[in-house]
Short mmCIF file of C-alpha atoms and ligand atoms in Angstrom, two decimals:
data_model
loop_
_atom_site.label_atom_id
_atom_site.label_comp_id
_atom_site.label_asym_id
_atom_site.label_seq_id
_atom_site.Cartn_x
_atom_site.Cartn_y
_atom_site.Cartn_z
CA UNK A 30 189.30 65.31 160.64
CA UNK A 31 189.99 68.10 163.19
CA UNK A 32 193.22 66.49 163.80
CA UNK A 33 193.93 66.57 160.02
CA UNK A 34 193.34 70.33 159.88
CA UNK A 35 195.22 70.98 163.09
CA UNK A 36 198.24 69.45 161.62
CA UNK A 37 197.71 70.94 158.16
CA UNK A 38 200.91 72.79 157.97
CA UNK A 39 203.01 70.15 159.93
CA UNK A 40 205.83 68.57 157.94
CA UNK A 41 205.73 65.36 160.04
CA UNK A 42 206.02 62.98 157.05
CA UNK A 43 209.24 62.10 155.13
CA UNK A 44 210.41 64.62 152.53
CA UNK A 45 209.91 63.74 149.02
CA UNK A 46 213.71 64.02 148.32
CA UNK A 47 214.27 60.74 150.16
CA UNK A 48 212.20 58.98 147.41
CA UNK A 49 214.74 60.43 144.88
CA UNK A 50 217.61 59.25 147.29
CA UNK A 51 218.63 63.00 147.31
CA UNK A 52 220.26 62.32 143.95
CA UNK A 53 221.08 65.89 142.97
CA UNK A 54 220.28 65.59 139.28
CA UNK A 55 216.81 64.13 140.00
CA UNK A 56 216.07 66.62 142.70
CA UNK A 57 216.96 69.59 140.64
CA UNK A 58 215.21 68.39 137.61
CA UNK A 59 212.01 68.20 139.57
CA UNK A 60 212.73 71.50 141.35
CA UNK A 61 213.35 73.45 138.01
CA UNK A 62 210.69 71.93 136.09
CA UNK A 63 208.00 72.42 138.89
CA UNK A 64 209.36 75.94 139.60
CA UNK A 65 209.17 76.98 135.82
CA UNK A 66 205.81 75.40 135.52
CA UNK A 67 204.49 77.13 138.57
CA UNK A 68 206.00 80.55 137.46
CA UNK A 69 204.25 79.99 133.91
CA UNK A 70 200.92 79.06 135.65
CA UNK A 71 201.03 82.18 137.67
CA UNK A 72 201.79 84.39 134.70
CA UNK A 73 198.96 83.03 132.38
CA UNK A 74 195.98 84.16 134.82
CA UNK A 75 197.78 87.58 135.12
CA UNK A 76 197.80 87.95 131.28
CA UNK A 77 194.23 86.59 130.97
CA UNK A 78 192.78 88.85 133.66
CA UNK A 79 194.62 91.74 132.12
CA UNK A 80 193.14 90.85 128.65
CA UNK A 81 189.53 90.48 130.15
CA UNK A 82 189.66 93.83 131.88
CA UNK A 83 190.96 95.59 128.72
CA UNK A 84 188.53 93.82 126.20
CA UNK A 85 185.07 93.99 128.02
CA UNK A 86 183.59 93.04 124.66
CA UNK A 87 185.19 89.50 124.67
CA UNK A 88 182.67 86.56 124.46
CA UNK A 89 182.75 83.90 127.19
CA UNK A 90 184.16 86.43 129.67
CA UNK A 91 183.25 84.32 132.59
CA UNK A 92 184.91 81.23 131.22
CA UNK A 93 188.33 83.01 130.86
CA UNK A 94 188.00 84.03 134.67
CA UNK A 95 187.09 80.39 135.65
CA UNK A 96 190.05 79.06 133.62
CA UNK A 97 192.34 81.65 135.43
CA UNK A 98 191.28 80.31 138.87
CA UNK A 99 191.93 76.70 137.65
CA UNK A 100 195.32 77.50 136.32
CA UNK A 101 196.44 79.42 139.50
CA UNK A 102 195.41 76.37 141.47
CA UNK A 103 197.54 74.24 139.09
CA UNK A 104 200.42 76.58 139.53
CA UNK A 105 200.20 76.16 143.37
CA UNK A 106 200.29 72.46 143.11
CA UNK A 107 203.59 72.55 141.28
CA UNK A 108 204.84 75.14 143.86
CA UNK A 109 203.88 72.62 146.59
CA UNK A 110 205.68 69.90 144.64
CA UNK A 111 209.01 71.83 145.16
CA UNK A 112 208.29 72.50 148.83
CA UNK A 113 207.48 68.68 149.62
CA UNK A 114 210.89 67.75 148.27
CA UNK A 115 212.43 68.96 151.53
CA UNK A 116 209.39 69.01 153.79
CA UNK A 117 206.70 66.43 154.24
CA UNK A 118 203.72 68.89 154.35
CA UNK A 119 201.57 66.40 152.48
CA UNK A 120 198.33 67.34 154.16
CA UNK A 121 198.51 70.93 152.82
CA UNK A 122 199.53 69.57 149.44
CA UNK A 123 196.52 67.28 149.37
CA UNK A 124 194.17 70.19 150.26
CA UNK A 125 195.62 72.28 147.43
CA UNK A 126 195.24 69.45 144.99
CA UNK A 127 191.66 68.94 146.03
CA UNK A 128 191.04 72.74 145.53
CA UNK A 129 192.54 72.41 142.14
CA UNK A 130 190.42 69.30 141.39
CA UNK A 131 187.26 71.23 142.56
CA UNK A 132 188.25 74.23 140.23
CA UNK A 133 189.20 71.96 137.32
CA UNK A 134 186.19 69.72 137.11
CA UNK A 135 183.37 72.51 136.59
CA UNK A 136 185.86 74.29 134.34
CA UNK A 137 186.27 71.20 132.17
CA UNK A 138 182.47 70.55 132.02
CA UNK A 139 181.59 74.10 131.35
CA UNK A 140 184.33 74.25 128.75
CA UNK A 141 182.82 70.97 126.96
CA UNK A 142 179.36 72.57 127.08
CA UNK A 143 180.82 75.70 125.55
CA UNK A 144 182.43 73.93 122.68
CA UNK A 145 179.34 73.90 120.27
CA UNK A 146 178.68 77.58 121.05
CA UNK A 147 182.40 78.39 120.44
CA UNK A 148 182.35 76.46 117.23
CA UNK A 149 179.67 78.83 115.94
CA UNK A 150 181.95 81.81 116.46
CA UNK A 151 183.41 82.83 113.13
CA UNK A 152 186.94 81.69 112.46
CA UNK A 153 189.43 84.39 111.71
CA UNK A 154 189.36 83.41 108.04
CA UNK A 155 185.59 83.65 108.11
CA UNK A 156 185.89 87.09 109.81
CA UNK A 157 188.35 88.24 107.19
CA UNK A 158 185.91 87.17 104.47
CA UNK A 159 183.02 88.95 106.30
CA UNK A 160 185.24 91.88 106.90
CA UNK A 161 186.03 91.97 103.11
CA UNK A 162 182.33 91.65 102.22
CA UNK A 163 181.52 94.41 104.72
CA UNK A 164 184.19 96.55 103.29
CA UNK A 165 182.85 95.94 99.80
CA UNK A 166 179.38 96.87 100.95
CA UNK A 167 180.62 99.98 102.58
CA UNK A 168 182.29 100.96 99.38
CA UNK A 169 179.08 100.03 97.39
CA UNK A 170 177.02 102.16 99.78
CA UNK A 171 179.50 105.15 99.39
CA UNK A 172 179.14 104.88 95.68
CA UNK A 173 175.37 104.74 95.93
CA UNK A 174 175.36 107.77 98.27
CA UNK A 175 177.58 109.66 95.82
CA UNK A 176 175.12 108.78 92.98
CA UNK A 177 172.10 109.89 95.17
CA UNK A 178 173.91 113.08 95.99
CA UNK A 179 174.44 113.72 92.22
CA UNK A 180 170.95 112.81 91.36
CA UNK A 181 169.63 115.15 93.95
CA UNK A 182 171.76 118.06 92.76
CA UNK A 183 170.51 117.27 89.14
CA UNK A 184 166.82 117.19 90.50
CA UNK A 185 167.38 120.46 92.35
CA UNK A 186 168.84 121.95 89.21
CA UNK A 187 165.71 120.78 87.08
CA UNK A 188 163.21 121.99 89.64
CA UNK A 189 164.97 125.44 89.68
CA UNK A 190 164.74 125.36 85.73
CA UNK A 191 161.12 124.28 85.85
CA UNK A 192 160.19 126.99 88.43
CA UNK A 193 161.90 129.58 86.38
CA UNK A 194 159.95 128.38 83.32
CA UNK A 195 156.72 128.29 85.13
CA UNK A 196 157.38 131.86 86.51
CA UNK A 197 158.15 133.03 82.90
CA UNK A 198 154.96 131.31 81.61
CA UNK A 199 152.97 132.94 84.44
CA UNK A 200 154.28 136.35 83.59
CA UNK A 201 153.61 135.83 79.88
CA UNK A 202 150.05 134.63 80.68
CA UNK A 203 149.52 137.74 82.96
CA UNK A 204 150.79 140.02 80.20
CA UNK A 205 148.50 138.28 77.70
CA UNK A 206 145.50 138.66 80.13
CA UNK A 207 146.30 142.32 80.75
CA UNK A 208 146.58 142.99 77.06
CA UNK A 209 142.91 141.85 76.61
CA UNK A 210 139.87 144.16 76.35
CA UNK A 211 137.97 141.79 78.46
CA UNK A 212 137.99 141.12 82.10
CA UNK A 213 139.84 137.94 82.79
CA UNK A 214 139.87 136.08 86.12
CA UNK A 215 140.76 132.70 87.61
CA UNK A 216 139.63 131.04 90.67
CA UNK A 217 140.55 127.98 92.83
CA UNK A 218 138.66 124.76 92.48
CA UNK A 219 136.16 125.74 95.32
CA UNK A 220 135.32 128.95 93.41
CA UNK A 221 137.25 131.39 95.43
CA UNK A 222 138.69 134.01 93.06
CA UNK A 223 142.52 134.10 93.03
CA UNK A 224 143.33 136.43 90.07
CA UNK A 225 141.81 139.33 88.08
CA UNK A 226 143.51 141.06 85.11
CA UNK A 227 144.25 144.81 85.08
CA UNK A 228 141.07 145.46 83.26
CA UNK A 229 139.00 144.43 86.16
CA UNK A 230 140.55 146.93 88.53
CA UNK A 231 140.45 149.60 85.72
CA UNK A 232 136.70 149.01 85.12
CA UNK A 233 135.37 148.46 88.71
CA UNK A 234 137.78 151.19 90.06
CA UNK A 235 138.41 148.86 93.15
CA UNK A 236 141.69 148.05 94.80
CA UNK A 237 142.77 144.46 95.16
CA UNK A 238 142.18 144.94 98.96
CA UNK A 239 138.66 146.16 98.36
CA UNK A 240 138.05 143.19 96.05
CA UNK A 241 139.24 140.81 98.64
CA UNK A 242 137.18 142.32 101.43
CA UNK A 243 133.94 142.76 99.53
CA UNK A 244 134.06 140.02 96.83
CA UNK A 245 132.73 140.13 93.31
CA UNK A 246 129.12 140.13 94.51
CA UNK A 247 129.37 143.82 95.33
CA UNK A 248 130.06 144.71 91.70
CA UNK A 249 126.82 143.09 90.39
CA UNK A 250 123.58 144.95 90.04
CA UNK A 251 121.28 144.15 93.03
CA UNK A 252 118.51 143.02 90.78
CA UNK A 253 120.82 140.59 88.87
CA UNK A 254 122.57 139.24 91.95
CA UNK A 255 120.21 136.54 92.78
CA UNK A 256 120.24 135.07 89.13
CA UNK A 257 123.98 135.32 89.03
CA UNK A 258 124.42 133.59 92.37
CA UNK A 259 122.08 130.82 91.20
CA UNK A 260 124.10 130.40 87.89
CA UNK A 261 127.36 130.29 89.90
CA UNK A 262 126.00 127.80 92.39
CA UNK A 263 124.82 125.47 89.54
CA UNK A 264 128.11 126.08 87.71
CA UNK A 265 130.07 124.65 90.79
CA UNK A 266 128.24 121.35 90.21
CA UNK A 267 128.36 121.40 86.37
CA UNK A 268 131.73 123.06 85.72
CA UNK A 269 130.30 125.59 83.26
CA UNK A 270 129.23 129.17 83.94
CA UNK A 271 127.42 131.58 81.71
CA UNK A 272 125.22 134.42 82.80
CA UNK A 273 124.28 137.99 81.66
CA UNK A 274 124.25 140.67 84.29
CA UNK A 275 124.93 144.33 84.91
CA UNK A 276 128.41 145.19 86.34
CA UNK A 277 129.37 148.33 88.12
CA UNK A 278 131.67 150.82 86.51
CA UNK A 279 133.69 152.72 88.93
CA UNK A 280 134.60 155.74 86.63
CA UNK A 281 130.94 156.93 86.30
CA UNK A 282 129.10 154.89 89.02
CA UNK A 283 126.87 153.23 86.25
CA UNK A 284 126.13 149.68 85.48
CA UNK A 285 126.66 148.09 82.11
CA UNK A 286 125.52 144.76 80.86
CA UNK A 287 128.26 142.04 80.70
CA UNK A 288 128.50 138.43 79.60
CA UNK A 289 130.21 136.29 82.14
CA UNK A 290 131.59 132.99 81.15
CA UNK A 291 133.84 130.33 82.81
CA UNK A 292 135.24 126.93 82.23
CA UNK A 293 137.09 124.51 84.39
CA UNK A 294 140.07 122.35 84.65
CA UNK A 295 139.67 119.01 86.42
CA UNK A 296 142.09 116.45 87.99
CA UNK A 297 142.15 112.72 87.23
CA UNK A 298 139.28 112.05 89.70
CA UNK A 299 137.12 114.54 87.89
CA UNK A 300 137.40 117.17 90.64
CA UNK A 301 137.42 120.80 89.63
CA UNK A 302 140.82 122.24 90.28
CA UNK A 303 140.71 125.63 88.56
CA UNK A 304 138.31 128.15 87.08
CA UNK A 305 139.22 130.40 84.05
CA UNK A 306 136.62 133.13 83.39
CA UNK A 307 136.04 136.00 81.21
CA UNK A 308 133.61 139.01 81.60
CA UNK A 309 132.66 140.78 78.13
CA UNK A 310 130.94 144.17 77.86
CA UNK A 311 127.73 143.50 75.91
CA UNK A 312 126.01 146.78 76.73
CA UNK A 313 125.73 147.74 72.97
CA UNK A 314 124.43 144.48 71.80
CA UNK A 315 122.06 144.31 74.83
CA UNK A 316 120.73 147.74 74.01
CA UNK A 317 120.22 146.79 70.34
CA UNK A 318 118.63 143.57 71.30
CA UNK A 319 116.18 145.38 73.66
CA UNK A 320 115.49 148.04 70.92
CA UNK A 321 114.89 145.27 68.39
CA UNK A 322 112.61 143.34 70.66
CA UNK A 323 110.52 146.55 71.34
CA UNK A 324 110.44 147.25 67.61
CA UNK A 325 109.45 143.68 66.90
CA UNK A 326 106.79 143.86 69.43
CA UNK A 327 105.46 147.03 68.09
CA UNK A 328 105.47 145.63 64.58
CA UNK A 329 103.70 142.63 65.73
CA UNK A 330 101.24 144.73 67.50
CA UNK A 331 100.81 146.79 64.33
CA UNK A 332 100.25 143.84 62.10
CA UNK A 333 97.96 142.23 64.50
CA UNK A 334 95.89 145.41 64.89
CA UNK A 335 95.95 146.06 61.19
CA UNK A 336 94.77 142.56 60.31
CA UNK A 337 92.15 142.61 63.04
CA UNK A 338 90.77 146.02 62.13
CA UNK A 339 90.78 145.18 58.40
CA UNK A 340 88.73 142.09 59.03
CA UNK A 341 85.56 144.17 59.78
CA UNK A 342 85.45 146.31 56.67
CA UNK A 343 86.30 143.15 54.63
CA UNK A 344 83.58 141.19 56.16
CA UNK A 345 81.23 143.99 55.24
CA UNK A 346 82.57 144.23 51.60
CA UNK A 347 82.29 140.52 51.27
CA UNK A 348 78.77 140.53 52.70
CA UNK A 349 77.52 143.27 50.48
CA UNK A 350 79.18 141.77 47.29
CA UNK A 351 77.46 138.38 48.02
CA UNK A 352 74.10 140.20 48.62
CA UNK A 353 74.40 142.04 45.19
CA UNK A 354 75.32 138.62 43.62
CA UNK A 355 72.15 137.02 45.27
CA UNK A 356 69.74 139.92 44.61
CA UNK A 357 70.83 141.36 41.36
CA UNK A 358 72.95 138.64 39.89
CA UNK A 359 70.40 137.34 37.33
CA UNK A 360 69.91 140.92 36.01
CA UNK A 361 73.56 141.72 35.51
CA UNK A 362 75.21 141.30 32.10
CA UNK A 363 78.22 139.15 31.37
CA UNK A 364 80.79 141.75 32.06
CA UNK A 365 79.19 142.93 35.27
CA UNK A 366 79.07 139.35 36.52
CA UNK A 367 82.85 139.02 35.80
CA UNK A 368 83.66 142.06 37.88
CA UNK A 369 81.52 141.02 40.77
CA UNK A 370 83.09 137.55 40.66
CA UNK A 371 86.54 139.14 41.00
CA UNK A 372 85.30 141.37 43.94
CA UNK A 373 84.08 138.12 45.62
CA UNK A 374 87.34 136.15 44.91
CA UNK A 375 89.48 139.06 46.10
CA UNK A 376 87.64 139.49 49.34
CA UNK A 377 87.93 135.75 49.99
CA UNK A 378 91.69 135.92 49.23
CA UNK A 379 92.09 139.00 51.51
CA UNK A 380 90.18 137.13 54.21
CA UNK A 381 92.70 134.22 53.87
CA UNK A 382 95.52 136.60 53.94
CA UNK A 383 94.44 138.40 57.08
CA UNK A 384 93.82 134.97 58.75
CA UNK A 385 97.27 133.95 58.13
CA UNK A 386 98.88 137.18 59.09
CA UNK A 387 96.90 137.00 62.29
CA UNK A 388 98.04 133.42 62.94
CA UNK A 389 101.73 134.51 62.24
CA UNK A 390 101.64 137.46 64.74
CA UNK A 391 99.92 135.43 67.39
CA UNK A 392 102.78 132.91 67.46
CA UNK A 393 104.92 135.48 69.38
CA UNK A 394 102.61 135.23 72.45
CA UNK A 395 101.07 131.63 71.88
CA UNK A 396 99.52 130.45 75.17
CA UNK A 397 99.17 126.93 76.41
CA UNK A 398 101.19 124.23 78.08
CA UNK A 399 103.83 122.15 76.30
CA UNK A 400 102.93 118.41 76.86
CA UNK A 401 103.57 115.01 75.53
CA UNK A 402 101.89 114.86 72.26
CA UNK A 403 101.31 111.89 70.01
CA UNK A 404 102.48 112.96 66.43
CA UNK A 405 100.27 110.16 65.26
CA UNK A 406 97.21 111.83 66.70
CA UNK A 407 98.25 115.30 65.58
CA UNK A 408 98.43 113.83 62.10
CA UNK A 409 95.03 112.33 62.35
CA UNK A 410 93.60 115.76 63.11
CA UNK A 411 95.34 117.17 60.15
CA UNK A 412 93.99 114.52 57.84
CA UNK A 413 90.44 115.23 59.30
CA UNK A 414 90.87 118.97 58.74
CA UNK A 415 92.05 118.33 55.14
CA UNK A 416 89.34 115.69 54.44
CA UNK A 417 87.55 117.84 51.92
CA UNK A 418 90.71 118.60 49.84
CA UNK A 419 91.99 115.10 50.01
CA UNK A 420 88.50 113.61 48.72
CA UNK A 421 88.38 116.39 45.98
CA UNK A 422 92.02 115.73 44.78
CA UNK A 423 91.92 112.05 45.33
CA UNK A 424 95.26 112.37 47.12
CA UNK A 425 97.01 109.21 48.35
CA UNK A 426 98.35 109.92 51.83
CA UNK A 427 100.59 107.43 53.38
CA UNK A 428 102.37 107.54 56.72
CA UNK A 429 104.61 105.58 59.15
CA UNK A 430 104.04 105.33 62.78
CA UNK A 431 105.08 108.76 64.33
CA UNK A 432 106.66 109.20 67.71
CA UNK A 433 105.70 111.23 70.67
CA UNK A 434 107.05 114.70 71.15
CA UNK A 435 106.90 117.61 73.54
CA UNK A 436 104.68 120.21 71.96
CA UNK A 437 101.79 122.74 72.14
CA UNK A 438 99.47 120.32 70.25
CA UNK A 439 97.96 123.05 68.14
CA UNK A 440 101.41 124.09 66.90
CA UNK A 441 102.35 120.63 65.62
CA UNK A 442 99.08 120.29 63.90
CA UNK A 443 99.73 123.72 62.24
CA UNK A 444 103.05 122.68 60.85
CA UNK A 445 102.07 119.23 59.69
CA UNK A 446 98.80 120.72 58.06
CA UNK A 447 100.73 123.45 56.10
CA UNK A 448 103.28 120.95 54.77
CA UNK A 449 100.68 118.28 53.87
CA UNK A 450 98.36 120.87 52.22
CA UNK A 451 101.16 122.31 50.19
CA UNK A 452 102.23 118.74 49.21
CA UNK A 453 98.76 118.15 47.73
CA UNK A 454 98.48 121.63 46.37
CA UNK A 455 101.76 121.65 44.55
CA UNK A 456 101.29 118.13 43.01
CA UNK A 457 101.49 116.92 39.49
CA UNK A 458 98.36 114.76 38.69
CA UNK A 459 96.96 112.76 41.70
CA UNK A 460 98.85 113.88 44.81
CA UNK A 461 100.99 111.29 46.52
CA UNK A 462 102.23 112.22 49.94
CA UNK A 463 104.33 110.20 52.36
CA UNK A 464 104.85 111.22 56.09
CA UNK A 465 107.50 109.62 58.42
CA UNK A 466 109.73 110.53 61.33
CA UNK A 467 112.87 109.01 62.80
CA UNK A 468 114.33 109.75 66.22
CA UNK A 469 117.88 111.24 66.29
CA UNK A 470 118.95 111.66 69.93
CA UNK A 471 116.97 114.17 71.70
CA UNK A 472 114.98 115.17 68.51
CA UNK A 473 112.73 113.79 65.95
CA UNK A 474 113.15 114.39 62.30
CA UNK A 475 109.82 114.56 60.57
CA UNK A 476 109.56 114.39 56.67
CA UNK A 477 106.72 115.16 54.40
CA UNK A 478 107.51 114.18 50.81
CA UNK A 479 105.49 114.61 47.56
CA UNK A 480 105.86 113.70 43.96
CA UNK A 481 104.91 117.35 42.87
CA UNK A 482 106.44 120.11 40.90
CA UNK A 483 109.56 120.46 43.16
CA UNK A 484 111.49 123.59 44.28
CA UNK A 485 114.66 124.79 42.49
CA UNK A 486 117.55 124.90 44.80
CA UNK A 487 118.11 128.74 44.58
CA UNK A 488 114.56 129.17 46.20
CA UNK A 489 114.87 126.60 48.91
CA UNK A 490 115.70 129.18 51.54
CA UNK A 491 113.49 132.11 50.42
CA UNK A 492 110.10 130.09 50.61
CA UNK A 493 110.30 130.06 54.37
CA UNK A 494 110.27 133.96 54.49
CA UNK A 495 106.83 135.68 54.79
CA UNK A 496 104.90 136.31 51.46
CA UNK A 497 107.34 134.51 49.38
CA UNK A 498 105.62 132.63 46.66
CA UNK A 499 107.08 130.89 43.60
CA UNK A 500 103.82 130.12 41.65
CA UNK A 501 101.70 133.18 42.29
CA UNK A 502 99.33 132.86 39.39
CA UNK A 503 99.03 129.03 39.01
CA UNK A 504 98.22 128.19 42.69
CA UNK A 505 96.11 129.98 45.28
CA UNK A 506 97.80 130.86 48.53
CA UNK A 507 99.08 133.78 50.78
CA UNK A 508 102.82 133.03 51.14
CA UNK A 509 102.50 132.73 54.87
CA UNK A 510 102.24 128.84 55.40
CA UNK A 511 105.92 128.07 55.29
CA UNK A 512 106.69 131.24 57.31
CA UNK A 513 104.35 130.13 59.98
CA UNK A 514 106.01 126.62 60.07
CA UNK A 515 109.50 128.13 60.27
CA UNK A 516 108.50 130.37 63.03
CA UNK A 517 106.90 127.62 65.17
CA UNK A 518 109.79 125.24 64.54
CA UNK A 519 112.32 127.77 65.54
CA UNK A 520 110.43 128.45 68.68
CA UNK A 521 110.62 124.87 69.82
CA UNK A 522 114.48 124.89 69.00
CA UNK A 523 114.26 122.80 65.76
CA UNK A 524 115.12 123.50 62.14
CA UNK A 525 113.19 123.21 58.95
CA UNK A 526 114.58 122.84 55.41
CA UNK A 527 113.45 121.25 51.98
CA UNK A 528 115.32 118.87 49.77
CA UNK A 529 114.40 118.81 46.13
CA UNK A 530 116.18 118.81 42.68
CA UNK A 531 113.54 121.20 41.41
CA UNK A 532 111.86 118.58 39.18
CA UNK A 533 111.00 115.34 40.95
CA UNK A 534 108.87 116.36 43.93
CA UNK A 535 110.10 117.78 47.35
CA UNK A 536 110.79 116.48 50.76
CA UNK A 537 110.27 118.99 53.66
CA UNK A 538 112.04 118.01 56.83
CA UNK A 539 111.93 119.62 60.34
CA UNK A 540 113.18 118.58 63.73
CA UNK A 541 111.22 118.70 66.95
CA UNK A 542 112.09 117.76 70.63
CA UNK A 543 111.40 114.11 71.18
CA UNK A 544 109.46 113.02 74.26
P1 LIG B 9 101.53 129.46 49.80
O1 LIG B 9 100.33 130.03 50.59
O2 LIG B 9 101.84 130.19 48.64
O3 LIG B 9 101.42 127.97 49.67
P2 LIG B 9 103.74 128.83 51.61
O4 LIG B 9 104.45 129.71 52.46
O5 LIG B 9 103.01 127.76 52.14
O6 LIG B 9 102.76 129.79 50.75
O7 LIG B 9 104.67 128.36 50.40
C1 LIG B 9 105.66 129.25 49.89
C2 LIG B 9 105.98 128.86 48.40
O8 LIG B 9 106.77 127.70 48.45
C3 LIG B 9 104.67 128.48 47.63
O9 LIG B 9 104.06 129.58 46.96
C4 LIG B 9 105.27 127.56 46.65
O10 LIG B 9 105.75 128.24 45.54
C5 LIG B 9 106.43 126.97 47.29
N1 LIG B 9 106.11 125.50 47.77
C6 LIG B 9 105.62 125.22 49.08
N2 LIG B 9 105.40 124.03 49.25
C7 LIG B 9 105.75 123.37 48.08
C8 LIG B 9 105.74 122.09 47.52
N3 LIG B 9 105.32 121.11 48.33
N4 LIG B 9 106.14 121.86 46.26
C9 LIG B 9 106.54 122.89 45.53
N5 LIG B 9 106.47 124.12 45.91
C10 LIG B 9 106.16 124.48 47.21
#
């Protein structure tokens, strides 16, 4: 082996030309073919290496390099074939062929393994198709981008238009709010005020900065502040605000009564997003209302005092006329008896009248607790109170089961008693009375109907006023019963009315809060 490598470059064998018998055409055919092949084999790797260095992105880069080594080795074997024509350096030629073999075998194996992967690479035709598709997509995208740009421009134009419209509407709304004689304000959903019209600043004499620093609370009369704050806190939950309070007037440092009201705007979820409010000067109405209340109270006081004080002399007159009747009655002649009878009857009527006027005036300050009352039980009490009249007249009283209501028991009895006793009193023949009630939402509608003389439509409102009587001479009475009923029903927030064609009886109806 050592011997082999020592003589590696020796040409101690017979030159290859002898095999060709040195025939020139054969020698030169081999020389030229091997030389051209070798030269080509040397040029190919140069071209490949140049390509690999310039195109770093090429796939299978390493394979190209391996192939270059292999082809370089092949080129050298052809060069050696030229050399060995004249020199028998066959050891070196063998080694070069061995190197070529070593380079070629892994290259061939790797190349075979590479084929499936290489097959996956797109062919130029596929690449062209893919390229065309890509090109189309790029064009498509460009068109889409263009459209988006146009849409954006359109959108911006519309937003600008809408903003301008909104600004115009806001200005119009502000001008409208400023033209109003009332104070107008708006607030955010959380209740923080964000706008007041000009009237607010004129009235309070405050600047926008002062309002922002001190808030609206500073303009409310200290005595009303708590109730207004409570109403506002409740409004933040319910979405409705209404309160009467005194508001500071900057021009003369006085307070005037105002009515504050506000409504809300809500979003889809029901959350309050905006408040719209007005504040109206009600000083004049308030003053009139106070004066009226005082006058009313005075009148009530007077009526009460007068009826009360008149009772005593009336009692005396009644007592003495009865004493005269008892003591001197038998001695009196017919005419004197008639006069004395009139006196006794008049004092009794006067007594009834004073009793009713007192009952009416006392209604304004009726004491007691509103409680759940069985209207059935109230009616039983009425029928007990009217027992004597019912027996005397032979009245038929029918009633359906009545509901429970919220009431001062005595007041419900008073209303039912007045209506039932009227139904008996204003009857034709044997009185027939029917009492019923139906529930209608939060209230009950009571009905007392009779088959009596009826009430002509033109009198159906008047009869609820004090001292209004339609049949003064035929029936006894004071003209106070229905007025008392109307006052009680009004106090509990109900209504009272009568239905009648003026001939075939009447139906009195009234509403009352249901329990
Ligand atoms: P009075 O003491 O006169 O009955 P009311 O106030 O109870 O006073 O009634 C006022 C007037 O209404 C009566 O005078 C009568 O003319 C008329 N009126 C009341 N109830 C009836 C009824 N059920 N039918 C016909 N008229 C009635």
